[in-house]
XYZ file of C-alpha atoms in Angstrom:
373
model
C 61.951 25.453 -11.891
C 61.892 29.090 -13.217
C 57.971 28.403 -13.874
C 57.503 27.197 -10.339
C 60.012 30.438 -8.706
C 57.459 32.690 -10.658
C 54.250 31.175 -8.999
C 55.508 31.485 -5.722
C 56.794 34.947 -6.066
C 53.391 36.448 -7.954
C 51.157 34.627 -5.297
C 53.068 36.538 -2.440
C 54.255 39.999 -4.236
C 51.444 40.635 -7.183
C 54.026 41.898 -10.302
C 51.695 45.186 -10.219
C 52.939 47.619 -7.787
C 50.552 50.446 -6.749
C 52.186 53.086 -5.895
C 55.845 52.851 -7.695
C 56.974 55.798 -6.535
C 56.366 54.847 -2.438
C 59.422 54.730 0.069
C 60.304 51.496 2.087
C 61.244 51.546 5.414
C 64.785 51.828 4.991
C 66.124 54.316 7.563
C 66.783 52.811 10.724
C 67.786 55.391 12.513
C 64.352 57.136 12.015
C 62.135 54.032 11.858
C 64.113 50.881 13.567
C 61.332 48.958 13.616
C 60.010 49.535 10.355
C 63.181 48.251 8.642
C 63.695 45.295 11.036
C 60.118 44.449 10.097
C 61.241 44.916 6.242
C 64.624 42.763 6.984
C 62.264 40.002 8.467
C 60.286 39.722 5.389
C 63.099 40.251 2.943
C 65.103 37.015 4.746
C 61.991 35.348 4.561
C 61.738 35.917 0.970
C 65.081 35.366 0.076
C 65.062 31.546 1.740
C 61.450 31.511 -0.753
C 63.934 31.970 -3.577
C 66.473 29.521 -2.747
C 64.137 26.894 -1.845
C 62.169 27.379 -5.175
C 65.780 27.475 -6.913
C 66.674 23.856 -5.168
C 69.847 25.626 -3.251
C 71.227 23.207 -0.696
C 71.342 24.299 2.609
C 74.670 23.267 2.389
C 75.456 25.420 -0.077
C 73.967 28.371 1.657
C 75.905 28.305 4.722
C 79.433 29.566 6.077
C 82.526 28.875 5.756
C 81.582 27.871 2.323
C 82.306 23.795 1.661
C 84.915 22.347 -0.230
C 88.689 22.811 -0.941
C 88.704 26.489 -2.458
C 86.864 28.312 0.651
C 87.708 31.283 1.149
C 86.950 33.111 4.883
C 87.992 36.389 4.627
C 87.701 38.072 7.896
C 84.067 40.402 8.006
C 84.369 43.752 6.207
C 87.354 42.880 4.653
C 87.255 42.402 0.636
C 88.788 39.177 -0.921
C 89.148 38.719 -4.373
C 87.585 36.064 -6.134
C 89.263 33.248 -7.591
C 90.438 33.510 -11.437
C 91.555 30.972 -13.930
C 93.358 31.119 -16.958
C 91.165 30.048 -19.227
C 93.284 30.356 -22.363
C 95.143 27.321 -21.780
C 92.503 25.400 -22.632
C 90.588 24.510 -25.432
C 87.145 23.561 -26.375
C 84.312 21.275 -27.513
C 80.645 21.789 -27.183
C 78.328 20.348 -24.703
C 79.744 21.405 -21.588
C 82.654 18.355 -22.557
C 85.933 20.147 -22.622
C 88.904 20.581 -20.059
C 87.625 23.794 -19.182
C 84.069 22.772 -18.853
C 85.257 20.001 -16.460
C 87.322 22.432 -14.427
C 84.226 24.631 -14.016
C 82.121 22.206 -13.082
C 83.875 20.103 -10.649
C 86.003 23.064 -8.677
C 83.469 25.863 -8.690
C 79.900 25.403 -9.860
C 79.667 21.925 -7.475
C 80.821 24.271 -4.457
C 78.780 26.995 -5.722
C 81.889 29.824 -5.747
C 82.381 32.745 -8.025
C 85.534 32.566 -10.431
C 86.391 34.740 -13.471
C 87.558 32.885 -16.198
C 90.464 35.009 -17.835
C 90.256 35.123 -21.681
C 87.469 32.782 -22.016
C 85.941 34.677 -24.988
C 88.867 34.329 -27.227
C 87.967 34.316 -30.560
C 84.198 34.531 -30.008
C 82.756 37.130 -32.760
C 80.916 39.601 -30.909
C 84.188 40.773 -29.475
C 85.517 41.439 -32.806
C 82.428 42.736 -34.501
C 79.995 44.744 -32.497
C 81.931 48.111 -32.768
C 79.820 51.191 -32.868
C 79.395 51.250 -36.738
C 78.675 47.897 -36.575
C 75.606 48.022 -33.822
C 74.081 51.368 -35.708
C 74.231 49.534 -39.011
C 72.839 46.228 -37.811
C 70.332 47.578 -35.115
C 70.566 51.134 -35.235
C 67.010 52.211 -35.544
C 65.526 49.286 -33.105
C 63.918 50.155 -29.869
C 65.373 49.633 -26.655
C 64.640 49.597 -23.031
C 66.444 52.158 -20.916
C 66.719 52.742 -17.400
C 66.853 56.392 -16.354
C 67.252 58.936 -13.860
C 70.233 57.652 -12.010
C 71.185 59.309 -8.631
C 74.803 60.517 -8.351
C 76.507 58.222 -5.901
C 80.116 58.106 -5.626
C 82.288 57.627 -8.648
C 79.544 57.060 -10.750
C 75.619 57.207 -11.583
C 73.150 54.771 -9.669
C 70.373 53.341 -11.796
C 68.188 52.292 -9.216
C 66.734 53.138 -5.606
C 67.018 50.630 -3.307
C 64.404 52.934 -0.883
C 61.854 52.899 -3.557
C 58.877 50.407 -3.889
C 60.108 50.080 -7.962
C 63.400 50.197 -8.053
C 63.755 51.651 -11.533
C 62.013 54.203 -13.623
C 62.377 52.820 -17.094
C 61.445 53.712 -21.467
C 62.391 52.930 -24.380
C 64.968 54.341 -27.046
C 66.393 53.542 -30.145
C 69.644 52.415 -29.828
C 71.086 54.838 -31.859
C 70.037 57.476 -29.446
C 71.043 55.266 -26.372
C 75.167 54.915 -28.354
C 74.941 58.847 -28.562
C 73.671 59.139 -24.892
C 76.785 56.442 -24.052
C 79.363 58.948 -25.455
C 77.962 62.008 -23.211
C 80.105 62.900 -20.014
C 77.098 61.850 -17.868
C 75.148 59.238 -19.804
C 71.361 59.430 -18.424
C 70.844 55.691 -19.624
C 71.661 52.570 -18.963
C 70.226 49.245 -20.767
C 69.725 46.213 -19.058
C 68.207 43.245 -19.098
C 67.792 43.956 -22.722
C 66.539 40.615 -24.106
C 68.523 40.046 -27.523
C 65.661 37.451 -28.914
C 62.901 39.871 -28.343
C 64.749 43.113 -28.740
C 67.839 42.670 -31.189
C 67.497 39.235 -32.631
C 69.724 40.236 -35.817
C 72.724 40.098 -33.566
C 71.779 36.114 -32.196
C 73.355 34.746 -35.279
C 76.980 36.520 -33.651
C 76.655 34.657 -30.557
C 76.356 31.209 -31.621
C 79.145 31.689 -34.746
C 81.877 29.729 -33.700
C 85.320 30.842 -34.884
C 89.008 29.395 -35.662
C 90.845 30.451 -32.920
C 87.405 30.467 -30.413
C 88.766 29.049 -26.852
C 84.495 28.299 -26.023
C 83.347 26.443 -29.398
C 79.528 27.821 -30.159
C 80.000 30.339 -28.035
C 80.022 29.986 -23.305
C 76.324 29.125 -23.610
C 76.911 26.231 -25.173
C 80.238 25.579 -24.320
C 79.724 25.734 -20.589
C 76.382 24.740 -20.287
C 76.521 21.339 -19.631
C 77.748 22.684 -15.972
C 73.651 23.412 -15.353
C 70.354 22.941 -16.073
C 68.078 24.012 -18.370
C 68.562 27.098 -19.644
C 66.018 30.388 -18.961
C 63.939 31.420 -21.681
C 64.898 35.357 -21.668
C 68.808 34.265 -22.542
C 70.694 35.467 -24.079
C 70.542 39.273 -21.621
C 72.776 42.187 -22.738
C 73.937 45.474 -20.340
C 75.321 48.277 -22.255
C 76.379 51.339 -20.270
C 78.997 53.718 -19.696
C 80.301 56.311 -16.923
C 80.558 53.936 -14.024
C 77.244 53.278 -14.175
C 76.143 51.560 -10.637
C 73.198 48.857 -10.203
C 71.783 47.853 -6.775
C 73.017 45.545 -4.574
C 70.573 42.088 -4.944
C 70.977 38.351 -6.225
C 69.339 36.025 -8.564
C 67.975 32.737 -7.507
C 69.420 31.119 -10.629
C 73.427 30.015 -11.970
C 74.915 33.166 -14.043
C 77.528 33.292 -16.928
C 78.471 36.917 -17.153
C 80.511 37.486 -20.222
C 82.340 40.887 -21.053
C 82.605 41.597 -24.938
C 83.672 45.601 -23.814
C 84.941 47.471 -21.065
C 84.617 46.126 -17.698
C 82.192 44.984 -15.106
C 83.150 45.473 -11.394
C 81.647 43.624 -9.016
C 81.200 43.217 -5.157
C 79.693 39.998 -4.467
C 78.243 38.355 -0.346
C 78.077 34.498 0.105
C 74.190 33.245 1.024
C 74.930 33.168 4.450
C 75.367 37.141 4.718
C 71.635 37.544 4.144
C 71.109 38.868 7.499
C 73.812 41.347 6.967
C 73.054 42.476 3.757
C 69.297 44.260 4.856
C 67.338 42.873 2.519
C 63.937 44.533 1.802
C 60.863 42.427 2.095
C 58.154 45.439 1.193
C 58.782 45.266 -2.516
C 56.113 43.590 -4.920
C 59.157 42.013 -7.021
C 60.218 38.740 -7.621
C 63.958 40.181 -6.938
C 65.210 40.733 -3.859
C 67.309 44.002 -2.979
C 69.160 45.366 -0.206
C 68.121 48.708 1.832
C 71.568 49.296 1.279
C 73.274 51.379 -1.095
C 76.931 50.648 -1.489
C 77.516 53.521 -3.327
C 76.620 55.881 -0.662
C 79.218 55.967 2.553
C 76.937 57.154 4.929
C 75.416 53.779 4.215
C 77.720 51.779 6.306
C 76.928 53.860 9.473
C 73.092 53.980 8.370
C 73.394 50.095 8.318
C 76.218 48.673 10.805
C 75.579 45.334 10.342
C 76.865 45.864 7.046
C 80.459 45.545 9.085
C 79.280 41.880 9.547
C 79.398 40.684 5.819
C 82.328 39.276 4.135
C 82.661 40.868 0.792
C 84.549 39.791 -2.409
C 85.350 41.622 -5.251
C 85.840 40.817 -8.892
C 86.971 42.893 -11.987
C 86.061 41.429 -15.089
C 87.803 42.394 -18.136
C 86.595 42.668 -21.791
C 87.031 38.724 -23.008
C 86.473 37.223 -19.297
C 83.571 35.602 -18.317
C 82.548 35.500 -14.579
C 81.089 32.407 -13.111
C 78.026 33.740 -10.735
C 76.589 31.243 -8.619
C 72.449 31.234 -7.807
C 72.311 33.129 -4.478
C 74.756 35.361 -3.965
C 74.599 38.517 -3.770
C 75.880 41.434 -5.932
C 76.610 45.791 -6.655
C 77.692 45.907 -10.048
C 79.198 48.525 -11.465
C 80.640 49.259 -14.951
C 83.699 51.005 -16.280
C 84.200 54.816 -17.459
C 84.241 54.054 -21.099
C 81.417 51.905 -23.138
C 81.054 48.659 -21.788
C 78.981 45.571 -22.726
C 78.120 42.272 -21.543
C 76.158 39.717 -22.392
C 74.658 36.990 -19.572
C 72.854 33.604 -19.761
C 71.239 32.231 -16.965
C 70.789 28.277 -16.012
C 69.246 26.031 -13.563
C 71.382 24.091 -11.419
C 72.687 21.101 -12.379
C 70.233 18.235 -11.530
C 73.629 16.661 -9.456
C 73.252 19.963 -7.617
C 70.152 20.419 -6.428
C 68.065 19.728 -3.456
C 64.541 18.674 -4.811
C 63.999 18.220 -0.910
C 64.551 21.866 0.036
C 61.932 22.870 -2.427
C 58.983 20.614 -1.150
C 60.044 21.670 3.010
C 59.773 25.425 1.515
C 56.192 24.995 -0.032
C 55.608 22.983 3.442
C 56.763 25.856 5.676
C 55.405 28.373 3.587
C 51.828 26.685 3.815
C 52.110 26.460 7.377
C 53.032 30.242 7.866
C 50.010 31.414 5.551
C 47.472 28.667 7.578
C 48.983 30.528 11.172
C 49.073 34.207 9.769
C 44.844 33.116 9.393
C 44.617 31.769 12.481
């Protein structure tokens, strides 16, 4: 499946982007048609990535199905649901209580929910202080992302206007834990891929400890609630200052796990696409809003903005937040140091649609055959 969303993304939008630096068409009051021309595209490519993912069309429509729906009225932030996870303990495979309760009441329905204090006991909580990460890693070269705009409350690492999103190098990660303690940090790591990058700090993931409420760790705990795993896991963010990421989703199932700080989050259901602006200029696989939610002026720049129904979620060092494939997410962190750590999955064979990916290589055939008359 990931394989297959690749192909169909590099046929469309090449990986090698021209001019980087090159606005999109994302004012509308200046250049309406441009941007609805943009939106088009970006819905278009959006339904590419939930096709290729095997999202139902069920899944992707509003009110969401099942028992734990939640319609909040438009514009109006609802929080997402939250269980105690500490109540519960835990075996391997994807076979314990909590597991179960996962699975059957939120991944099935395809709805966010933090899982309080699921992390309990798991090692890098305890053990990746600062001494610990300079000692271990210290000298190890890192990606950064760099030159963040000032947006309110924090730093944005990102422009959603701009044909690459991010302007991006590489540290050592001793430099990038000094840069972290600054007033204004200038960096911010993520997707930082711990096999390729840090692979000394794998063997902390997987350690399983004592009092642990996930045993091996919420990759392998929880993981029998989807499919196969993607290769880059396990993905670490480390940042600091209320550092801001643009608004976009992924077209796979997320486990977002906080070992420090917090992660806030403002997260739109698959059926605000057309809300949300998405761009369709960019030659990315991802998918981002013209949006920034950062900026206030935004909402007036985009009014249909007003249509969405957001949620929010604060995730707290030791929680782990249950992302589902398709929705769409801002994330920003906390003041202080924070960290997290993410693993991505297919969905759950006894989740997805085989059928919806076959119609989308179908309709997407038949659109190329028209656009060449």
């Amino acid at each position: 499946g990931e394989l297959l969303l690749r192909q169909v993304f590099e046929k469309k939008f090449p990986k090698r982007t021209p001019r980087p630096e090159a606005r999109l068409r994302s004012d509308p009051r200046t250049d309406p048609e441009g941007v609805e021309a943009s939106v088009r595209a970006g819905i278009e490519k959006t339904q590419e990535g939930y096709n290729a993912a095997k999202l139902p069309h069920r899944l992707r429509a509003w009110p969401p199905a099942g028992p734990l729906s939640v319609a909040g009225a438009a514009g109006v932030p609802v929080n997402v649901d939250e269980m105690d996870a500490s109540a519960f303990g835990g075996s391997a495979g994807g076979s314990s209580p909590l597991a179960a309760a996962l699975g059957e009441r939120w991944v099935a329905q395809n709805r966010p929910v933090i899982l309080r204090g699921a992390l309990r006991g798991w090692p890098p909580l305890q053990r990746w202080s600062d001494l610990y990460l300079r000692s271990a890693v210290g000298g190890k070269a890192v990606p950064v992302r760099h030159s963040p705009q000032e947006c309110e409350g924090g730093r944005l690492f990102g422009d959603p206007g701009r044909m690459q999103a991010y302007e991006s190098s590489e540290v050592p990660l001793s430099e990038l834990l000094d840069e972290l303690s600054a007033p204004h940090p200038r960096y911010y790591a993520a997707r930082l891929q711990l096999r390729r990058s840090l692979p000394e700090l794998l063997a902390d993931l997987d350690e399983t400890h004592p009092a642990a409420a996930l045993e091996g760790g919420p990759a392998a705990a929880l993981g029998g609630c989807f499919g196969d795993p993607q290769a880059v896991n396990p993905v670490c963010y480390l940042g600091a200052g209320r550092q801001a990421t643009p608004m976009h989703f992924d077209p796979s199932e997320n486990l977002l796990c906080v070992v420090q700080g917090a992660k806030e989050l403002t997260l739109f259901h698959p059926a605000d696409t057309p809300h949300l602006y998405p761009a369709g200029e960019r030659n990315s696989a991802a998918v981002y809003s013209l949006a920034n939610l950062c900026d206030p002026a935004d909402a007036d720049r985009f009014p249909a903005l007003a249509e969405a129904r957001p949620l929010r979620a604060l995730v707290r060092e030791g929680d782990v937040l249950y992302l589902p494939c398709g929705w769409w997410h801002a994330v920003r962190g906390s003041e202080g140091r924070n960290l997290s750590v993410n693993y991505w999955f297919a969905l759950h064979e006894s989740k997805a649609d085989a059928r919806v990916e076959v119609d989308g290589i179908v309709a997407r055939a038949a659109r190329e055959a028209a656009a060449l008359g």
